[in-house]
Coordinates of C-alpha atoms and ligand atoms in Angstrom, one line a residue:
Chain A
M1 CA -21.1 14.8 -13.4
N2 CA -17.3 14.5 -13.8
F3 CA -16.6 17.8 -13.1
V4 CA -19.0 18.0 -9.9
A5 CA -17.3 14.8 -8.5
L6 CA -13.8 16.3 -8.8
Q7 CA -15.1 19.8 -7.6
M8 CA -16.7 18.0 -4.7
L9 CA -13.1 16.6 -3.6
I10 CA -10.6 19.1 -4.3
G11 CA -13.1 21.8 -3.0
D12 CA -12.5 19.9 0.1
R13 CA -8.7 20.9 0.6
A14 CA -8.1 19.3 4.0
K15 CA -9.8 15.9 3.7
Y16 CA -8.4 16.3 -0.2
I17 CA -4.7 16.7 1.4
G18 CA -5.3 13.7 3.8
I19 CA -6.2 11.5 1.3
L20 CA -3.7 12.0 -0.9
I21 CA -0.8 11.8 2.2
G22 CA -2.4 8.4 3.2
I23 CA -2.1 7.3 -0.4
T24 CA 1.3 9.0 -1.4
F25 CA 2.8 7.7 2.2
A26 CA 1.7 4.1 1.5
S27 CA 3.0 4.4 -2.0
L28 CA 6.5 5.8 -0.9
L29 CA 6.7 3.6 1.3
I30 CA 5.7 0.2 -0.6
T31 CA 8.1 1.4 -3.4
Q32 CA 11.1 2.5 -1.4
Q33 CA 11.2 -0.6 0.9
S34 CA 10.4 -3.4 -2.4
A35 CA 13.3 -1.0 -4.5
I36 CA 15.8 -1.7 -1.6
F37 CA 14.5 -5.4 -1.3
T38 CA 15.3 -5.8 -5.0
G39 CA 18.5 -3.9 -4.8
I40 CA 19.7 -5.9 -2.2
M41 CA 18.8 -9.3 -3.8
S42 CA 20.4 -8.6 -7.3
R43 CA 23.3 -8.1 -5.3
T44 CA 23.0 -11.5 -4.7
F45 CA 24.0 -12.7 -8.4
A46 CA 26.1 -9.4 -8.9
T47 CA 29.1 -12.0 -10.2
I48 CA 26.5 -13.1 -12.8
T49 CA 25.1 -9.8 -13.8
D50 CA 28.9 -9.0 -14.5
L51 CA 29.6 -11.8 -16.7
P52 CA 27.0 -11.3 -19.6
T53 CA 29.2 -13.3 -22.4
P54 CA 29.0 -16.9 -21.4
D55 CA 24.8 -18.3 -22.3
V56 CA 25.3 -21.6 -19.6
W57 CA 27.1 -21.9 -16.3
V58 CA 28.4 -25.3 -15.7
M59 CA 28.9 -26.4 -11.9
D60 CA 29.1 -29.4 -9.4
E61 CA 25.7 -31.0 -9.2
K62 CA 25.7 -30.1 -5.5
V63 CA 26.2 -26.3 -6.4
Q64 CA 23.0 -24.6 -4.7
Y65 CA 23.9 -20.6 -5.4
I66 CA 26.7 -19.0 -6.9
D67 CA 29.0 -18.5 -3.6
D68 CA 28.9 -22.2 -3.3
I69 CA 32.0 -23.2 -4.7
K70 CA 32.4 -27.1 -4.8
P71 CA 35.3 -27.0 -7.6
L72 CA 35.4 -29.7 -10.5
Q73 CA 38.2 -31.8 -11.7
D74 CA 40.2 -29.6 -14.6
T75 CA 39.6 -32.3 -17.5
E76 CA 35.7 -31.2 -16.7
L77 CA 36.2 -28.4 -19.2
Y78 CA 37.2 -30.2 -22.2
R79 CA 34.5 -32.6 -22.0
V80 CA 32.0 -29.6 -21.8
R81 CA 33.8 -28.2 -24.9
G82 CA 33.4 -31.8 -26.4
V83 CA 29.5 -31.2 -25.9
E84 CA 27.5 -31.1 -29.2
G85 CA 26.4 -27.3 -29.7
V86 CA 29.1 -25.8 -27.8
E87 CA 31.0 -22.6 -29.4
W88 CA 33.3 -22.3 -26.7
A89 CA 33.9 -23.1 -23.1
T90 CA 36.2 -21.7 -20.9
P91 CA 37.1 -22.0 -16.8
L92 CA 36.2 -19.7 -13.8
Y93 CA 37.9 -19.6 -10.8
K94 CA 35.8 -18.1 -8.4
G95 CA 37.2 -17.8 -4.1
L96 CA 37.7 -15.9 -1.4
L97 CA 41.1 -15.3 -0.1
K98 CA 42.6 -13.2 2.3
A99 CA 44.6 -10.0 0.9
R100 CA 47.0 -8.5 3.5
L101 CA 46.6 -4.8 3.9
S102 CA 49.7 -2.3 4.4
N103 CA 48.9 -1.8 7.9
G104 CA 48.8 -5.6 8.4
N105 CA 45.1 -6.3 8.6
F106 CA 43.5 -9.1 6.4
Q107 CA 40.5 -8.4 4.5
S108 CA 38.7 -11.4 2.6
C109 CA 38.2 -10.5 -1.1
V110 CA 36.4 -12.2 -4.3
V111 CA 39.2 -13.6 -6.2
I112 CA 38.0 -14.3 -9.9
G113 CA 40.1 -16.2 -12.5
V114 CA 39.4 -15.3 -15.8
D115 CA 40.4 -17.7 -19.0
D116 CA 44.3 -16.9 -19.5
A117 CA 43.8 -16.9 -23.0
T118 CA 40.6 -15.3 -24.2
L119 CA 40.0 -13.2 -20.7
I120 CA 36.5 -14.4 -21.2
G121 CA 34.9 -13.3 -17.7
A122 CA 37.1 -10.0 -17.2
P123 CA 35.6 -6.8 -16.4
I124 CA 33.3 -5.0 -18.8
Q125 CA 34.0 -1.9 -17.6
M126 CA 37.3 -0.5 -16.8
V127 CA 37.9 3.1 -14.9
D128 CA 41.7 3.0 -15.5
G129 CA 44.1 0.6 -17.4
R130 CA 43.4 -2.3 -19.9
V131 CA 42.2 -5.8 -19.3
E132 CA 44.5 -7.2 -21.9
D133 CA 47.3 -5.8 -19.0
L134 CA 46.2 -9.1 -16.9
R135 CA 48.4 -10.9 -19.0
Q136 CA 51.3 -9.2 -17.5
N137 CA 53.8 -11.0 -14.6
D138 CA 51.3 -10.9 -11.2
A139 CA 48.5 -8.8 -12.6
V140 CA 45.5 -8.3 -10.9
I141 CA 42.3 -5.4 -11.3
L142 CA 40.6 -4.2 -8.9
D143 CA 36.9 -2.9 -8.1
E144 CA 36.8 0.8 -8.0
H145 CA 35.0 0.7 -4.8
S146 CA 37.3 -1.1 -2.5
A147 CA 40.2 0.3 -4.4
K148 CA 39.1 3.3 -2.6
G149 CA 38.1 1.9 0.5
K150 CA 38.7 -1.2 2.2
L151 CA 41.6 -2.1 0.2
A152 CA 43.0 1.6 0.4
R153 CA 46.6 2.1 1.8
V154 CA 46.6 3.6 5.3
Q155 CA 48.6 6.2 5.7
A156 CA 51.1 7.3 8.5
D157 CA 48.5 9.7 9.1
G158 CA 45.7 7.8 9.5
S159 CA 44.2 8.9 5.8
R160 CA 43.7 6.1 3.1
A161 CA 45.4 6.6 -0.2
P162 CA 43.4 4.6 -3.1
L163 CA 45.2 1.8 -4.7
R164 CA 46.2 2.7 -8.2
I165 CA 48.3 1.0 -11.3
G166 CA 51.4 0.3 -10.5
D167 CA 50.7 -0.3 -6.5
S168 CA 51.2 -4.5 -5.2
L169 CA 49.4 -5.8 -2.6
E170 CA 49.6 -9.3 -1.0
I171 CA 47.0 -12.3 -1.7
N172 CA 47.4 -15.2 0.5
D173 CA 51.1 -14.6 0.5
R174 CA 51.4 -14.1 -2.8
R175 CA 52.1 -10.6 -5.0
G176 CA 49.9 -9.2 -6.7
V177 CA 50.3 -6.0 -8.8
V178 CA 47.4 -3.4 -9.9
V179 CA 47.2 -3.3 -13.7
G180 CA 43.8 -1.7 -13.4
I181 CA 40.7 -0.4 -11.9
C182 CA 37.3 -1.5 -12.9
K183 CA 33.7 -1.1 -12.0
V184 CA 31.4 -4.2 -11.1
S185 CA 28.2 -4.6 -9.6
R186 CA 28.5 -4.5 -5.5
T187 CA 28.0 -7.6 -4.2
F188 CA 25.6 -8.9 -1.3
Q189 CA 28.7 -9.0 1.3
S190 CA 29.9 -6.3 -0.1
Q191 CA 33.4 -7.5 -0.4
P192 CA 36.1 -6.6 -2.6
V193 CA 36.1 -8.3 -6.3
V194 CA 39.9 -9.0 -7.3
Y195 CA 40.3 -10.1 -10.9
T196 CA 43.2 -12.2 -12.4
T197 CA 43.7 -15.1 -14.9
F198 CA 42.5 -18.3 -14.0
S199 CA 46.1 -19.8 -13.5
R200 CA 47.1 -16.6 -11.3
A201 CA 44.3 -17.0 -9.1
T202 CA 45.1 -21.0 -8.7
S203 CA 48.2 -20.3 -7.8
F204 CA 46.7 -17.5 -5.3
A205 CA 44.8 -20.1 -3.8
P206 CA 45.8 -23.0 -0.9
R207 CA 46.8 -25.9 -2.5
E208 CA 44.1 -28.5 -3.4
R209 CA 43.5 -31.0 -5.8
K210 CA 40.5 -29.2 -7.5
L211 CA 40.4 -25.9 -8.4
L212 CA 37.9 -25.3 -11.2
S213 CA 34.5 -23.6 -9.8
F214 CA 32.8 -23.2 -13.1
V215 CA 32.7 -23.4 -16.9
L216 CA 31.2 -20.9 -18.8
A217 CA 30.1 -22.2 -21.8
K218 CA 28.1 -20.2 -25.0
A219 CA 25.8 -22.1 -27.1
K220 CA 26.1 -22.0 -31.3
P221 CA 24.2 -19.7 -32.8
G222 CA 21.0 -20.9 -33.1
V223 CA 21.2 -23.3 -30.0
D224 CA 18.9 -22.9 -27.5
P225 CA 20.8 -22.5 -24.0
L226 CA 17.8 -24.4 -22.2
A227 CA 18.3 -27.6 -24.7
L228 CA 22.3 -27.0 -24.4
C229 CA 22.0 -27.0 -20.6
A230 CA 20.3 -30.5 -20.8
R231 CA 22.8 -32.0 -23.3
I232 CA 25.5 -30.7 -20.9
T233 CA 24.2 -32.0 -17.9
S234 CA 23.5 -35.8 -19.6
A235 CA 26.9 -35.8 -21.3
T236 CA 28.9 -34.8 -18.4
G237 CA 26.6 -35.8 -15.2
L238 CA 27.2 -32.0 -14.2
R239 CA 24.8 -29.2 -13.4
A240 CA 24.2 -26.6 -16.1
H241 CA 22.0 -23.8 -16.0
T242 CA 21.4 -20.7 -18.4
R243 CA 22.6 -17.4 -17.0
E244 CA 19.2 -16.2 -16.3
D245 CA 18.1 -19.2 -14.3
F246 CA 21.4 -19.4 -12.3
K247 CA 20.4 -15.6 -11.4
W248 CA 16.9 -16.7 -10.4
I249 CA 18.4 -19.7 -8.2
T250 CA 20.7 -17.8 -6.5
M251 CA 18.2 -15.3 -5.4
Q252 CA 16.0 -17.9 -4.0
Y253 CA 18.8 -19.6 -1.9
F254 CA 19.2 -16.4 -0.4
L255 CA 15.3 -15.7 -0.2
K256 CA 14.5 -19.1 1.2
Y257 CA 17.6 -18.9 3.9
T258 CA 18.1 -15.4 4.7
G259 CA 15.2 -13.6 6.7
I260 CA 15.1 -10.7 4.0
P261 CA 12.2 -11.2 2.0
I262 CA 9.7 -11.6 5.4
N263 CA 11.4 -8.3 6.7
F264 CA 10.8 -6.4 4.1
G265 CA 7.3 -8.0 3.8
M266 CA 6.6 -6.6 6.9
S267 CA 7.2 -2.8 5.6
V268 CA 5.6 -3.2 2.8
L269 CA 2.3 -5.0 4.3
L270 CA 3.0 -2.4 7.4
G271 CA 2.9 0.3 4.3
F272 CA -0.5 -0.9 2.9
L273 CA -2.2 -1.2 6.0
V274 CA -1.1 2.0 7.2
G275 CA -2.0 3.6 3.9
T276 CA -5.3 1.8 3.3
I277 CA -6.4 3.1 6.9
I278 CA -5.2 7.1 6.3
A279 CA -6.8 7.1 3.0
G280 CA -9.6 4.8 3.5
Q281 CA -10.3 6.9 6.9
T282 CA -10.2 10.4 5.0
F283 CA -12.3 8.9 2.2
F284 CA -14.9 7.9 4.5
N285 CA -14.9 11.2 6.6
F286 CA -15.4 13.0 3.3
T287 CA -18.1 10.3 2.2
L288 CA -19.8 11.4 5.4
D289 CA -19.2 14.8 5.3
N290 CA -20.8 14.8 2.1
L291 CA -23.5 12.5 2.6
K292 CA -26.0 15.5 2.8
H293 CA -25.1 16.3 -0.8
F294 CA -24.9 13.2 -1.9
G295 CA -28.6 12.5 -0.4
A296 CA -29.3 15.7 -2.6
L297 CA -27.8 14.7 -5.7
K298 CA -30.0 11.2 -5.6
A299 CA -33.2 13.5 -4.7
M300 CA -32.6 15.4 -7.8
G301 CA -32.3 12.1 -9.9
A302 CA -28.9 11.2 -9.7
T303 CA -28.9 7.2 -9.8
N304 CA -26.6 4.8 -7.7
G305 CA -24.8 4.1 -10.8
R306 CA -24.4 7.6 -11.7
L307 CA -22.8 8.2 -7.9
V308 CA -20.8 4.9 -8.2
R309 CA -19.2 6.4 -10.9
M310 CA -18.4 9.8 -9.3
I311 CA -16.8 7.9 -6.3
L312 CA -14.5 5.9 -8.4
L313 CA -13.6 8.9 -10.4
Q314 CA -12.5 10.8 -7.2
A315 CA -10.8 7.5 -6.1
L316 CA -8.8 7.2 -9.2
L317 CA -8.2 10.9 -9.2
V318 CA -6.7 10.5 -5.4
G319 CA -5.2 7.2 -6.3
S320 CA -2.8 8.2 -9.6
L321 CA -1.7 11.3 -7.8
G322 CA -0.8 9.4 -4.6
W323 CA 1.3 7.2 -6.4
G324 CA 2.3 9.4 -8.5
M325 CA 4.0 11.4 -5.4
G326 CA 5.3 8.0 -3.6
V327 CA 6.9 6.7 -6.6
G328 CA 8.3 10.1 -7.4
G329 CA 9.5 10.6 -3.7
A330 CA 11.3 6.9 -3.9
A331 CA 13.2 7.5 -7.1
T332 CA 14.1 11.0 -5.5
F333 CA 15.5 9.0 -2.3
G334 CA 16.9 6.2 -4.7
R335 CA 18.8 8.9 -6.6
L336 CA 19.9 10.9 -3.4
T337 CA 21.7 7.8 -2.0
S338 CA 22.8 6.3 -5.0
S339 CA 26.3 7.1 -3.8
T340 CA 25.9 5.4 -0.6
E341 CA 26.1 1.7 0.5
L342 CA 22.2 1.5 0.0
A343 CA 21.1 -1.3 -2.6
F344 CA 18.2 0.7 -4.3
R345 CA 16.7 -0.7 -7.5
M346 CA 13.5 0.0 -9.1
P347 CA 12.5 -1.8 -12.4
W348 CA 9.6 -1.2 -14.0
Q349 CA 7.7 -4.3 -12.4
L350 CA 7.9 -2.2 -9.4
L351 CA 5.8 0.1 -10.2
A352 CA 3.4 -1.8 -11.7
I353 CA 3.5 -3.5 -8.4
S354 CA 2.9 -0.6 -6.2
G355 CA 0.5 0.9 -8.7
G356 CA -1.6 -2.6 -8.2
V357 CA -1.3 -2.0 -4.4
V358 CA -2.7 1.4 -4.5
L359 CA -5.2 0.7 -6.7
I360 CA -6.4 -2.1 -4.0
I361 CA -6.1 0.6 -1.4
C362 CA -8.3 3.0 -3.5
S363 CA -10.8 0.2 -4.2
I364 CA -11.2 -0.7 -0.8
S365 CA -11.7 3.0 0.2
A366 CA -14.2 3.7 -2.3
L367 CA -16.0 0.3 -2.2
I368 CA -16.9 1.3 1.8
C369 CA -18.2 4.8 0.6
I370 CA -20.4 3.4 -2.7
W371 CA -21.6 0.8 0.0
K372 CA -22.5 3.9 2.3
V373 CA -23.8 6.2 -0.3
A374 CA -25.8 3.0 -2.6
R375 CA -28.2 2.7 1.2
L376 CA -28.7 6.5 1.5
E377 CA -32.1 7.1 1.6
P378 CA -32.9 10.1 -0.7
A379 CA -35.3 11.3 1.7
I380 CA -32.8 12.5 4.1
V381 CA -32.7 15.6 2.5
F382 CA -35.9 16.8 3.9
K383 CA -34.6 16.4 7.4
G384 CA -33.2 19.1 9.1
Chain B
M1 CA -58.4 21.6 -14.8
Q2 CA -55.5 18.7 -15.2
T3 CA -54.5 17.2 -12.0
A4 CA -50.7 17.1 -11.3
V5 CA -50.7 15.3 -8.2
N6 CA -53.6 12.7 -7.3
L7 CA -53.1 10.9 -3.7
R8 CA -55.7 8.1 -2.7
G9 CA -55.8 6.5 0.5
V10 CA -51.9 7.0 1.3
K11 CA -50.8 5.9 4.3
K12 CA -46.9 5.6 5.5
S13 CA -45.5 4.1 9.3
Y14 CA -41.8 4.3 10.3
G15 CA -40.5 1.8 12.0
A16 CA -41.8 -1.7 13.0
G17 CA -43.6 -3.5 16.0
E18 CA -43.9 -1.7 19.0
S19 CA -41.8 1.4 18.1
R20 CA -44.1 1.8 14.8
V21 CA -45.1 5.6 14.1
P22 CA -47.7 6.1 11.8
A23 CA -46.8 9.6 10.2
L24 CA -49.8 9.3 7.2
R25 CA -53.2 7.6 8.0
G26 CA -54.9 7.9 4.9
I27 CA -54.4 11.2 2.7
D28 CA -56.2 12.0 -0.1
L29 CA -55.1 15.0 -2.0
D30 CA -55.4 16.4 -5.4
V31 CA -53.2 19.3 -6.6
N32 CA -54.0 20.9 -9.7
A33 CA -51.3 21.5 -12.4
G34 CA -50.6 25.4 -12.4
E35 CA -51.4 26.0 -9.1
L36 CA -49.3 26.8 -5.5
L37 CA -50.3 24.1 -2.7
M38 CA -49.0 24.6 0.4
L39 CA -49.0 22.2 3.2
V40 CA -49.7 23.7 6.8
G41 CA -49.8 22.0 10.3
P42 CA -48.3 21.5 13.5
S43 CA -45.0 19.8 13.8
G44 CA -45.0 16.3 13.3
C45 CA -48.0 16.1 11.7
G46 CA -46.4 14.5 8.5
K47 CA -45.8 17.5 5.9
T48 CA -42.4 16.0 5.2
T49 CA -43.6 12.7 4.8
L50 CA -46.3 13.8 2.7
I51 CA -44.0 15.9 0.4
S52 CA -41.1 13.0 -0.2
V53 CA -44.0 10.6 -1.3
I54 CA -44.9 13.1 -3.6
A55 CA -41.4 13.5 -4.8
G56 CA -41.1 9.8 -5.1
I57 CA -38.3 10.0 -2.7
L58 CA -40.2 7.7 -0.1
D59 CA -42.8 4.7 -0.9
Q60 CA -46.0 4.6 0.7
D61 CA -47.2 1.7 2.5
E62 CA -50.7 1.7 1.2
G63 CA -52.5 3.9 -1.2
Q64 CA -52.2 5.5 -4.6
C65 CA -50.0 8.2 -5.6
S66 CA -49.3 9.7 -9.0
V67 CA -47.7 12.6 -10.1
F68 CA -48.6 13.8 -13.7
G69 CA -50.6 10.5 -14.4
R70 CA -47.8 8.5 -13.9
E71 CA -48.1 6.2 -10.9
M72 CA -45.2 6.2 -8.5
G73 CA -45.4 2.6 -7.3
G74 CA -45.0 1.4 -10.8
L75 CA -41.1 2.8 -10.7
R76 CA -38.3 1.0 -9.4
G77 CA -34.7 2.3 -8.5
A78 CA -32.6 4.0 -11.2
Q79 CA -35.9 4.4 -13.4
K80 CA -37.3 6.5 -10.6
A81 CA -34.3 8.5 -9.8
L82 CA -34.2 9.3 -13.8
W83 CA -38.1 10.4 -13.6
R84 CA -37.3 12.9 -10.5
G85 CA -34.5 14.2 -12.5
A86 CA -37.1 15.0 -15.4
T87 CA -40.0 15.7 -13.6
L88 CA -39.1 17.4 -10.3
G89 CA -37.2 20.6 -9.0
F90 CA -36.4 20.8 -5.2
V91 CA -36.0 23.7 -3.0
F92 CA -34.6 22.6 0.9
Q93 CA -35.0 24.7 4.0
A94 CA -31.0 24.2 4.4
F95 CA -30.5 25.4 0.4
N96 CA -28.0 22.2 0.3
L97 CA -25.3 23.8 -2.4
L98 CA -22.3 22.5 -3.0
P99 CA -19.7 24.7 -1.4
S100 CA -16.9 24.3 -3.7
L101 CA -19.2 24.8 -6.9
T102 CA -20.0 28.4 -7.8
A103 CA -23.6 29.5 -8.1
A104 CA -23.7 29.1 -11.8
E105 CA -22.6 25.3 -11.3
N106 CA -24.8 24.4 -8.5
V107 CA -27.6 25.6 -10.6
A108 CA -26.6 23.5 -13.7
V109 CA -26.1 20.5 -11.7
P110 CA -30.1 19.5 -12.8
L111 CA -28.5 19.6 -16.2
L112 CA -25.4 17.8 -15.8
L113 CA -27.7 14.8 -14.3
R114 CA -29.2 14.8 -17.7
D115 CA -25.3 14.9 -19.4
V116 CA -26.0 18.3 -20.9
P117 CA -22.5 19.4 -21.8
R118 CA -21.2 21.6 -19.1
R119 CA -20.7 24.6 -20.9
Q120 CA -24.2 24.6 -22.2
A121 CA -25.4 23.9 -18.7
V122 CA -23.5 26.7 -17.0
A123 CA -24.4 29.4 -19.9
K124 CA -28.1 28.1 -19.2
A125 CA -27.7 28.2 -15.4
R126 CA -26.3 32.0 -15.8
E127 CA -29.5 32.7 -17.4
M128 CA -31.5 31.3 -14.8
L129 CA -29.5 33.0 -11.9
E130 CA -30.1 36.4 -13.8
R131 CA -34.1 35.9 -13.3
V132 CA -33.6 35.3 -10.1
G133 CA -32.0 38.8 -9.9
L134 CA -28.6 36.9 -9.3
G135 CA -26.9 37.9 -12.3
A136 CA -24.0 39.8 -10.8
R137 CA -23.2 36.8 -8.5
T138 CA -22.7 34.0 -10.7
E139 CA -19.3 33.1 -9.7
S140 CA -19.9 33.2 -6.0
R141 CA -19.5 30.5 -3.7
P142 CA -22.6 29.7 -1.5
W143 CA -20.4 30.5 1.8
Q144 CA -20.1 34.3 0.1
L145 CA -24.0 34.5 -0.4
S146 CA -26.7 35.8 2.1
G147 CA -28.9 33.1 3.0
G148 CA -31.7 34.7 1.0
Q149 CA -29.3 34.4 -1.8
Q150 CA -28.5 30.9 -1.5
Q151 CA -32.1 30.2 -1.5
R152 CA -32.6 31.9 -4.8
V153 CA -29.7 29.9 -6.0
A154 CA -31.6 27.0 -5.0
I155 CA -35.0 28.2 -6.5
A156 CA -32.9 28.8 -9.7
R157 CA -31.5 25.1 -9.5
A158 CA -35.0 23.9 -9.1
L159 CA -36.1 25.4 -12.4
V160 CA -33.2 25.4 -14.5
H161 CA -34.2 21.9 -16.2
E162 CA -38.1 23.1 -16.2
P163 CA -39.5 20.7 -14.4
R164 CA -43.1 20.3 -13.9
L165 CA -43.5 20.0 -10.1
I166 CA -41.1 21.8 -7.6
V167 CA -41.3 20.5 -4.4
C168 CA -40.0 23.0 -1.3
D169 CA -39.9 21.8 2.3
E170 CA -40.0 24.9 4.6
P171 CA -38.3 27.1 2.0
T172 CA -38.4 30.3 4.2
S173 CA -37.8 29.1 7.5
A174 CA -34.1 29.8 7.5
L175 CA -34.8 33.2 6.3
D176 CA -35.8 36.5 7.9
H177 CA -39.7 37.7 7.4
Q178 CA -38.8 40.5 4.7
T179 CA -36.0 37.6 3.0
G180 CA -38.6 34.6 3.1
A181 CA -41.2 36.9 1.6
S182 CA -39.2 37.9 -1.3
V183 CA -38.2 34.5 -2.3
M184 CA -42.0 33.7 -2.3
E185 CA -42.7 36.6 -4.3
L186 CA -39.9 35.2 -6.8
M187 CA -41.4 31.8 -6.6
R188 CA -44.9 33.4 -7.6
S189 CA -43.3 35.4 -10.5
V190 CA -41.0 33.1 -12.1
A191 CA -41.4 29.6 -11.0
L192 CA -45.2 29.3 -11.4
G193 CA -46.5 29.5 -15.1
G194 CA -47.7 27.2 -17.7
E195 CA -48.8 24.0 -16.1
R196 CA -45.6 24.0 -13.7
T197 CA -47.3 23.3 -9.9
L198 CA -45.2 24.0 -6.6
V199 CA -46.1 22.2 -3.3
V200 CA -44.8 24.1 -0.4
V201 CA -44.7 22.8 2.8
T202 CA -44.5 25.6 5.8
H203 CA -45.5 26.6 9.1
D204 CA -44.5 30.1 8.2
A205 CA -48.0 31.8 8.7
R206 CA -46.4 35.2 7.3
I207 CA -46.2 33.3 3.7
F208 CA -49.7 32.0 3.8
S209 CA -51.0 34.9 1.5
Y210 CA -48.6 33.5 -1.5
A211 CA -51.0 30.2 -1.6
D212 CA -53.7 29.7 -4.1
R213 CA -55.0 26.8 -1.8
I214 CA -53.8 26.0 1.6
A215 CA -53.8 22.2 3.0
V216 CA -54.3 21.9 6.3
M217 CA -52.7 18.8 8.1
D218 CA -53.2 17.2 11.9
D219 CA -51.6 14.0 12.8
G220 CA -51.3 12.6 9.7
R221 CA -54.3 13.4 7.6
I222 CA -55.7 16.5 6.0
S223 CA -58.2 18.2 8.0
K224 CA -59.6 20.9 5.7
I225 CA -58.3 22.6 2.4
V226 CA -58.8 26.2 2.1
D227 CA -58.7 29.1 -0.7
S228 CA -56.9 31.9 1.6
A229 CA -55.3 32.2 5.0
N230 CA -58.0 33.9 6.2
Q231 CA -60.2 31.0 6.0
L232 CA -57.9 29.1 8.6
Ligands
ATP401 N1 -37.3 8.3 9.7 C1 -38.3 8.4 10.9 N2 -38.0 7.4 11.5 C2 -39.2 7.1 12.2 N3 -40.0 8.4 12.9 C3 -39.9 9.1 12.0 C4 -39.1 9.6 11.0 N4 -39.6 10.5 10.1 C5 -40.8 11.0 10.6 N5 -40.9 10.3 11.8 C6 -42.1 10.3 12.7 O1 -43.0 10.8 11.7 C7 -44.0 11.7 11.9 C8 -44.3 12.9 10.8 O2 -42.9 13.4 10.5 P1 -42.6 14.6 9.8 O3 -41.3 14.8 9.7 O4 -43.6 14.5 8.3 O5 -43.4 15.9 10.2 P2 -43.6 17.3 9.9 O6 -44.9 17.6 9.8 O7 -42.6 17.5 8.8 O8 -42.8 17.9 11.0 P3 -42.2 19.4 11.3 O9 -42.8 20.5 10.8 O10 -41.2 19.3 12.4 O11 -41.1 19.0 10.5 C9 -43.7 12.5 13.3 O12 -44.2 11.8 14.4 C10 -42.1 12.1 13.0 O13 -41.5 11.4 14.7
MG402 MG1 -40.8 18.6 8.3

């Protein structure tokens, strides 16, 4: 009877397409909105993403997220190095400094100062130049996107020429020379990212007593990073998080203090509601139109169980097709917009979530129909 | 002679209280195995109600109804559905063919309901269509067929699983006289045979001659049973 169930559904072209559109729309909207949401949220911890080597981030105990800088004493670096289980520890400067553009405008940049000796924390993906050149005088590395965009040189005719190796720029009235161009993950506020060494970064920065933003540490082989965090905290009184935890903490801060999740939550809810209404309504109409046939099948010996299975199969068919088309549509959208400012990330968990939601939509639709068909009196078949 | 259907004191009303409508007021009836019995009578006299009780798709309020010795009251829900699938064939006034299935697939439905594999079921259905004279139209959809052809598909569907009892409600009233007559010919020639029994509800006097016996109903009762239309 599976065959009959599928033929019944597909044979009714208009309704079949209607149900598919409802589910596809819901799946598309839910997947696309959540992918943008995920994309934006993953930008909040872009700096941590781009720093894969350290296991542990050490910071002032009051720090709430990655951009919340509460500088430490330089000596804290040595205290962390002294904790048992630490393979190495390096300083990291992270600050927001003003770069002066050739046309006289200012642009604030995220300046990241990495350990002078090891260059740990320097960009991983170079587009042009070499990381080692950071050791040259006044050297900085810019991210590709801002070298072409926000930091680009405005020429006489108004067009923008990208900054290249050898070009210089002024950061907080100090000269920086571009020695490389790198790729970074986009940050939440889309500011340009400027890499340099720790000591140069502190010379760019305004004079302050404390300039050490974070201490990055690596656990010795076999040492659990989480256990190491606890040990660092008890030894130094500083806050220590594993890389993954710090990402999560940063994202949670944004979730909590910006309206972003509610906003996207509404879109997802809307997709769910509209999808359920369109799909449920059309599926219900389909069932109503076929009530006579379901009645005849009942009279001819179809049990309720059999009819329930038929309806579930029909729901499963439109559900999986609609889900597939919606997710496919969302992925295409992601592809098409990948070169724009739009944040779009579609990890597999997202597919699972939209799949789950579509499953709920189909179950609701199917349940309404099952309820109707199960209560159907087969005696209606003899009524005109 | 064996009894196919045995009814004793069957009563059935619709609704409750003020709006209660008695449809069957005490029916005693025996249908013999192998005969074609027609149920006739004015509109609203309870023919459809009676055939629904016989077919096990409506429960009587009082009295006994047994079909081939099986007491209807003893069967419940799914059990009853399975019993219907195994014992009964249905022919409806409005044909009730599934529009998205071909003639052969429609005919195969009773077999599919009994979990016969599709290939086998459709092959059997084609044979059956051959027997009702539609061997050339097995792949047609219902809407591509005339009313008479659709009713012949329905007859093939009622027969394909070789049920012992076939119930028909007004099988010819959607058809013109000549087509109706040829449908009844077919019923007699193909459907009857052995102990297979037909109960046909109709108010179409032109087909009375195809009956072995005619039970006349009036206001929820059987007023007389005759052997031929001339006795009415
Ligand atoms: N579902 C129902 N609810 C209430 N009353 C009903 C219902 N079905 C039938 N009736 C009533 O029961 C009586 C018998 O109806 P039934 O359909 O059995 O008559 P019938 O002989 O088949 O009539 P027709 O020749 O018009 O088909 C009628 O008075 C009808 O109005
Ligand atoms: Mg009737």
